[in-house]
Short mmCIF file of C-alpha atoms and ligand atoms in Angstrom, two decimals:
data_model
loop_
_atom_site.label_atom_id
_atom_site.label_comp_id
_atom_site.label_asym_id
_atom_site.label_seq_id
_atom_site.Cartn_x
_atom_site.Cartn_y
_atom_site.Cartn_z
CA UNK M 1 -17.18 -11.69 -20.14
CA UNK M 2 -16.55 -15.08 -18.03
CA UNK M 3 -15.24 -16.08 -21.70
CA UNK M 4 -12.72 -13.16 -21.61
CA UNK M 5 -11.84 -14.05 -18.22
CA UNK M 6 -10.88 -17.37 -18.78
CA UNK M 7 -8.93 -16.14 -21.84
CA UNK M 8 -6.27 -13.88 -19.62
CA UNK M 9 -6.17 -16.19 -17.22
CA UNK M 10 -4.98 -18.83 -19.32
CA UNK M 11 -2.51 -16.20 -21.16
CA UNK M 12 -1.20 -14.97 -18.09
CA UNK M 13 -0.82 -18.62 -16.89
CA UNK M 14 1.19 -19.29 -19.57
CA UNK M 15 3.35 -16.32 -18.98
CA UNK M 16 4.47 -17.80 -15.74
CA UNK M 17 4.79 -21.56 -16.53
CA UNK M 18 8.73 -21.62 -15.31
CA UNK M 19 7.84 -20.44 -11.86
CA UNK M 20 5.09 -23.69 -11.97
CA UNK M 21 7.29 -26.08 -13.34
CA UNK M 22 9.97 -25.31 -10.63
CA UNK M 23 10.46 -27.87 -8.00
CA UNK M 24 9.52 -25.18 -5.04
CA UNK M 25 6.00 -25.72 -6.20
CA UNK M 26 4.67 -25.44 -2.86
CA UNK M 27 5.84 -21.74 -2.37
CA UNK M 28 3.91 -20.60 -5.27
CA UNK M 29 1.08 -22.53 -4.08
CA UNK M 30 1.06 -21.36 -0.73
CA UNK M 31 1.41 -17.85 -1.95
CA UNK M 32 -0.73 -18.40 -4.96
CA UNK M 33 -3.51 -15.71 -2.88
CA UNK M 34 -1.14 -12.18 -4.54
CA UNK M 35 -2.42 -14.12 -8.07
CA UNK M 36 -6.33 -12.51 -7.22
CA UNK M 37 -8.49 -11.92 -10.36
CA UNK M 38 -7.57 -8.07 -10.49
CA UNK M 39 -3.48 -8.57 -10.49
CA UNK M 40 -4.05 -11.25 -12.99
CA UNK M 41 -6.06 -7.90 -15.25
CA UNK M 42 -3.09 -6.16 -14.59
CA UNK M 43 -0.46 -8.23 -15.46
CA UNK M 44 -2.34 -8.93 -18.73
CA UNK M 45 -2.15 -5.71 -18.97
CA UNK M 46 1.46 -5.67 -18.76
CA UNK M 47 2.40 -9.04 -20.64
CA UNK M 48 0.05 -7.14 -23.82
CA UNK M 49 2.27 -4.22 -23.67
CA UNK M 50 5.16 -6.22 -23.50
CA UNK M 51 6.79 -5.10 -20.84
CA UNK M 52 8.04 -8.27 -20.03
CA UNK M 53 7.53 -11.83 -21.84
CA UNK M 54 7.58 -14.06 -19.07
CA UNK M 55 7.60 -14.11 -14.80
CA UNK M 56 10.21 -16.65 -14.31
CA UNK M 57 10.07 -17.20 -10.56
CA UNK M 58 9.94 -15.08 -6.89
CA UNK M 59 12.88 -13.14 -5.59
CA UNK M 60 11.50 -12.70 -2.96
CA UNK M 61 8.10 -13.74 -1.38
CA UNK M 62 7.00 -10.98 1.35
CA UNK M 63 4.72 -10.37 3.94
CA UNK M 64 3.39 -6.95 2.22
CA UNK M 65 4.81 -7.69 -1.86
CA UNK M 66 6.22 -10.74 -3.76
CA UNK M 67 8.91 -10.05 -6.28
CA UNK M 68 9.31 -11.70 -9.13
CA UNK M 69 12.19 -11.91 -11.86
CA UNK M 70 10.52 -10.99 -15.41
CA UNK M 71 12.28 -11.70 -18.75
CA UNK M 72 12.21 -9.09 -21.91
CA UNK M 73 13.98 -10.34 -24.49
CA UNK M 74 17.52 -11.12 -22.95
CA UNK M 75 16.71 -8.53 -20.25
CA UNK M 76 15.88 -8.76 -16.88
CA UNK M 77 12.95 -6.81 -15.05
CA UNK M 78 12.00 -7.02 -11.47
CA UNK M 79 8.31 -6.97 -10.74
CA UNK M 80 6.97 -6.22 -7.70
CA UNK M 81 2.90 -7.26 -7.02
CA UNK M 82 1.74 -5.76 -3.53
CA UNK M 83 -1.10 -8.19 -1.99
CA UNK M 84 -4.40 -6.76 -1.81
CA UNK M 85 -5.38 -8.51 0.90
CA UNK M 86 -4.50 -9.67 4.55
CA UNK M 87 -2.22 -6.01 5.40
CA UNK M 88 -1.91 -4.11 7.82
CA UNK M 89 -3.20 -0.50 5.78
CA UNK M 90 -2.62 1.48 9.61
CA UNK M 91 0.87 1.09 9.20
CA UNK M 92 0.65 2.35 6.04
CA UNK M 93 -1.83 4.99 5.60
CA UNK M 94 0.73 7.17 7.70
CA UNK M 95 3.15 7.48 4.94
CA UNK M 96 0.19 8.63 2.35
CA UNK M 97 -1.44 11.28 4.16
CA UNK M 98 -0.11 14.31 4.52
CA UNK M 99 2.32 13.77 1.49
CA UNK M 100 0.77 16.50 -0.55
CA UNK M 101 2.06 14.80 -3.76
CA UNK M 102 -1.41 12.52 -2.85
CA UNK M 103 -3.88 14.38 -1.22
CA UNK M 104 -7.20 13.14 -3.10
CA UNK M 105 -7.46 9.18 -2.06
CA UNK M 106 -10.05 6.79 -2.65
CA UNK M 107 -9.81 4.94 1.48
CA UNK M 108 -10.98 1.63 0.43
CA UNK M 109 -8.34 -1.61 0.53
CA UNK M 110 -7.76 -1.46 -3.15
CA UNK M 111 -7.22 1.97 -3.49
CA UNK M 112 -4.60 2.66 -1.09
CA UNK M 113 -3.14 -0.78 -2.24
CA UNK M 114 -2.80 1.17 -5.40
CA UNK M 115 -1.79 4.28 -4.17
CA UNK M 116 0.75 2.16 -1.82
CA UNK M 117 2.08 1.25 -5.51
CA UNK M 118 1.72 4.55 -6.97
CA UNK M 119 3.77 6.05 -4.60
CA UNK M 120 6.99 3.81 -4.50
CA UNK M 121 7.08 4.36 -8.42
CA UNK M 122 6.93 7.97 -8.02
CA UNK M 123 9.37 8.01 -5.53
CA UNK M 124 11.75 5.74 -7.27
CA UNK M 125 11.31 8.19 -10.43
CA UNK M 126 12.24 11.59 -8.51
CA UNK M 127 15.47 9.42 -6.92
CA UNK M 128 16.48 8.23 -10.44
CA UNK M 129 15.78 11.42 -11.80
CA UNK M 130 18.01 12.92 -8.99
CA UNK M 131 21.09 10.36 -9.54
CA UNK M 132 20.22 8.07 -6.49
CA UNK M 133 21.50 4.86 -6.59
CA UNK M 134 17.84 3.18 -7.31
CA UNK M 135 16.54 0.76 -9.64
CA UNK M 136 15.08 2.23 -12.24
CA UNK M 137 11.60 2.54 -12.44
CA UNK M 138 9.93 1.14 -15.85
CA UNK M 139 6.29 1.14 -15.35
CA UNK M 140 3.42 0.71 -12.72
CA UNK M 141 -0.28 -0.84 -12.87
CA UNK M 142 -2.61 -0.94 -9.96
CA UNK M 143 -0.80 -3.22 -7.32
CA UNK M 144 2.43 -3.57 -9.38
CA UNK M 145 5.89 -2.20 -9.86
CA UNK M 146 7.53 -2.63 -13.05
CA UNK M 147 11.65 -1.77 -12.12
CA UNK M 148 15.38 -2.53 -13.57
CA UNK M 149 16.27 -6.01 -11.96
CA UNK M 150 19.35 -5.77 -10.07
CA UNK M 151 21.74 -9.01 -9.74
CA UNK M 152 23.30 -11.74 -11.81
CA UNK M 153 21.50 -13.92 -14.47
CA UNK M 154 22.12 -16.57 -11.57
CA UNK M 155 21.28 -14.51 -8.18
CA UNK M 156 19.80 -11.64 -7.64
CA UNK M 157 21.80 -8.38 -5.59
CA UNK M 158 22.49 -9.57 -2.16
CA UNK M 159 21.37 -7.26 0.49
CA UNK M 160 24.16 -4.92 2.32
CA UNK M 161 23.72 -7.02 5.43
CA UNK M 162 25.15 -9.73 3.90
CA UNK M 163 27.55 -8.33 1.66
CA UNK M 164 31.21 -7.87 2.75
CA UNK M 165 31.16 -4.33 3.61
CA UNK M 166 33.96 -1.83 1.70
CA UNK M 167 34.73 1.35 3.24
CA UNK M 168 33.67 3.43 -0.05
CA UNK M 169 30.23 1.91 0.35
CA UNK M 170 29.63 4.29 3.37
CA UNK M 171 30.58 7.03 1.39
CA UNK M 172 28.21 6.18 -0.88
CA UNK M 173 25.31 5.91 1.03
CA UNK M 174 26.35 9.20 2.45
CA UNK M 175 26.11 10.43 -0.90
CA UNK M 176 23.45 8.70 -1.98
CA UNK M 177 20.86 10.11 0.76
CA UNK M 178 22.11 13.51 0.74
CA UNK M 179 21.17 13.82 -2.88
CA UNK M 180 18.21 12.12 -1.89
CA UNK M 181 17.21 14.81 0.55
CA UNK M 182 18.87 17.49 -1.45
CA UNK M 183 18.18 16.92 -4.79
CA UNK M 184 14.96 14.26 -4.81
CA UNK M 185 13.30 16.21 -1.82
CA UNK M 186 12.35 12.77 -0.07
CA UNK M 187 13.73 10.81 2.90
CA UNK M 188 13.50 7.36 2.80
CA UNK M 189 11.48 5.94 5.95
CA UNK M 190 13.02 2.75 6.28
CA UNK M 191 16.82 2.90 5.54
CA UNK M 192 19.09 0.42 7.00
CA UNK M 193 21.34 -2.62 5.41
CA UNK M 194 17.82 -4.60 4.73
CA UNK M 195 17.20 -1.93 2.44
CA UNK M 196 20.56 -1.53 0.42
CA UNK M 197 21.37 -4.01 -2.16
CA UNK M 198 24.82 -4.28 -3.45
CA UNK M 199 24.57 -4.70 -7.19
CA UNK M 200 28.60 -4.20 -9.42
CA UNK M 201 30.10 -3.13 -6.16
CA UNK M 202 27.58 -0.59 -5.53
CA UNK M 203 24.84 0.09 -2.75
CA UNK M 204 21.71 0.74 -4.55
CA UNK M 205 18.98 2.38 -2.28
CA UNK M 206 15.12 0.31 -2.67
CA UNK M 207 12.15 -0.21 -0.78
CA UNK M 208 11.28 3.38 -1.11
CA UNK M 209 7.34 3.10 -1.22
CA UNK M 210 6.94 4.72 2.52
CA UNK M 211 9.39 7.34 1.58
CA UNK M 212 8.37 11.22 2.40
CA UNK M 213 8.92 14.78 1.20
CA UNK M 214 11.01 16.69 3.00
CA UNK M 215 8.13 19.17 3.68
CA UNK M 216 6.15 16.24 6.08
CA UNK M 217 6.26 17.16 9.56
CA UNK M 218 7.94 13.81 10.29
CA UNK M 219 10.38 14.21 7.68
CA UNK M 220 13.00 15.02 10.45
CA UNK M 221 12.80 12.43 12.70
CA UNK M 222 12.35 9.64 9.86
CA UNK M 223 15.99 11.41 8.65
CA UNK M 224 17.21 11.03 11.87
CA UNK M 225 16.37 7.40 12.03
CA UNK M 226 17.38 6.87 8.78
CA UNK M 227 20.71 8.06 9.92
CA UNK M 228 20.82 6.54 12.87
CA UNK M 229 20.88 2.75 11.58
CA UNK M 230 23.30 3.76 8.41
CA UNK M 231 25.95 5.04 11.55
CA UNK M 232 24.87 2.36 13.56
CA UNK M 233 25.77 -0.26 10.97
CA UNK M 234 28.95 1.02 9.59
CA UNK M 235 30.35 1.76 13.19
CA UNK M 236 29.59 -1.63 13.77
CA UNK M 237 31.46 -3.02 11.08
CA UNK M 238 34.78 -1.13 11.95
CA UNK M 239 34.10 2.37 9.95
CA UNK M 240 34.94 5.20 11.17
CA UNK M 241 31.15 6.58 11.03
CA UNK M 242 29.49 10.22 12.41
CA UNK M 243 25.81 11.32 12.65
CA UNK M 244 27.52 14.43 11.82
CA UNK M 245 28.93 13.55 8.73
CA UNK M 246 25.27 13.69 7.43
CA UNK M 247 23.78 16.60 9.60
CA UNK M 248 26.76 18.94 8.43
CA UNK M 249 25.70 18.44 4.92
CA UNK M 250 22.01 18.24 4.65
CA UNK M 251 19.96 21.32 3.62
CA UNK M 252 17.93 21.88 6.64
CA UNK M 253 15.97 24.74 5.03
CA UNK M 254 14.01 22.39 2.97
CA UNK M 255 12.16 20.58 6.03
CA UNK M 256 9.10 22.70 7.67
N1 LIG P 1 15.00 -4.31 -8.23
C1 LIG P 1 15.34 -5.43 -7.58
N2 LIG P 1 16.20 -6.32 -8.14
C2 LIG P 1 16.54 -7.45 -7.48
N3 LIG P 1 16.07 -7.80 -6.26
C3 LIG P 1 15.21 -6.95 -5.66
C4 LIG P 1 14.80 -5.73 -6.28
N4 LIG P 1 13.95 -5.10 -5.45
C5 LIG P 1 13.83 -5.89 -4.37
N5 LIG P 1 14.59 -7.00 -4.47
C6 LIG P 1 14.70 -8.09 -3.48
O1 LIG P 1 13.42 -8.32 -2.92
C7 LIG P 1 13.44 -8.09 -1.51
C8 LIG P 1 12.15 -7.39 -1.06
O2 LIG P 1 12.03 -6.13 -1.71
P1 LIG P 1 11.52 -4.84 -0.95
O3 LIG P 1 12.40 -4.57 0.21
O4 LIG P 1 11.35 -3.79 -1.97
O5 LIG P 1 10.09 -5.33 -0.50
P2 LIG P 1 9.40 -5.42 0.92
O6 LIG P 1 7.95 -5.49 0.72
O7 LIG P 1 9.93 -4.37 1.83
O8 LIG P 1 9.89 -6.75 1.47
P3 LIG P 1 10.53 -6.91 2.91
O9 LIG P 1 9.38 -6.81 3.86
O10 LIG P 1 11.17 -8.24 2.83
O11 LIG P 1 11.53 -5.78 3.07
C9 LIG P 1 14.66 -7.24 -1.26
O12 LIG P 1 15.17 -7.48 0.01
C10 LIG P 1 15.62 -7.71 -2.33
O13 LIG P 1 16.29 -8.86 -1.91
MG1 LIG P 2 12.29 -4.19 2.23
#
């Protein structure tokens, strides 16, 4: 077994040799801790399917997640590893009970690390299903999300925040979480310009692992704050943005 162990270690090892050899050494280092034995199962999991050939280096390195660009051929993926340790699971476990898409949960770390996982794949398959702007979802394993990579070959999607903001991309958005709502039956959670990337001129909705069904209790007022910081930012910039805009469209007979 320790002989098998050593084997996908050094295999996966291999697998990410760019993100070692780059001169930020010291980030993967010092986040090294999201490579634990069982994400290093999983992504030999992964690598054997061949999902992706290679992890070439982190997008982004988190508090919660690291994401990583993966390489499939001349494709990009984005992979996203959750840490299994050192999180806050209070903040969390709010978002996972009472969705009655997950009712039967195992409450240790690891399980609602997996769930945690679980759940933004789901979520990013009934908003891709439903036409949202999303990335699309490609596969899932324990702690890790397997998703389209959205960007350049050179950067990855800059965030809406710092993105010149157009006038259609309200519109958009608008769209974009009424379908959401509408079609999907979810509301996000945690909308705002951190949470839009802006990928061929487009706003593409992500981060959507706290999202809820409509049918949660606290569907509403995660809606409303959802809203709220959309208006908020837009009105900000100079658009001519309404609360309203949303409210008069939404399906209210869907929420409890
Ligand atoms: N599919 C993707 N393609 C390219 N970049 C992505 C993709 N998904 C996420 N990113 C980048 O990684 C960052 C973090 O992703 P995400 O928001 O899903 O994780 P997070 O755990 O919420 O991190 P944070 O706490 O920073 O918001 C995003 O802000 C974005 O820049
Ligand atoms: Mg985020």
């Amino acid at each position: 077994m320790k002989e098998d162990l050593d084997y996908i270690y050094e295999f996966v090892n291999e697998k990410i040799k760019i993100e070692r050899r780059e001169k930020d050494y010291n980030i993967f280092k010092a986040e090294n801790d999201v490579f634990d034995r069982k994400t290093m199962l999983a992504l030999y999991d992964l690598l054997s399917h061949e999902y992706f050939d290679i992890i070439e280096f982190p997008i982004k390195i988190g508090k919660e997640a690291n994401i990583f660009r993966a390489k499939k051929g001349r494709r990009f993926l984005a992979v996203k590893i959750y840490r299994t340790s050192t999180r806050d699971f209070n903040s969390i476990i709010k978002y996972i009970e009472g969705d009655y898409r997950f009712e039967h949960f195992k409450r240790s770390t690891l399980g609602i690390v997996y769930l945690w996982a679980q759940k933004e794949f789901r979520n990013l398959s009934d908003c891709y299903q439903a036409g949202v702007l999303v990335p699309k979802p490609v596969v899932f394993r324990n702690n890790i999300v397997v998703m389209e990579y959205l960007g350049t070959s050179k950067y990855p999607a800059p965030l809406l925040k710092d993105y010149p903001v157009q006038e259609k991309f309200y519109e958009l958005i608008l769209n974009n979480m009424l379908r959401m709502v509408n079609e999907a039956g979810l509301v996000h959670g945690d909308l705002s310009e951190y949470n839009i990337v802006v990928h061929k001129e487009k706003p593409y909705i992500i981060d959507v692992s706290q999202a809820m069904p409509v049918k949660h209790p606290n569907a509403r007022s995660l809606l409303e704050r959802d809203v709220k910081n959309i208006v908020r930012f837009f009105k900000k910039k100079g658009i001519d943005a309404d609360e309203n805009d949303f409210y008069d469209k939404i399906n209210w007979g869907v929420f409890v």
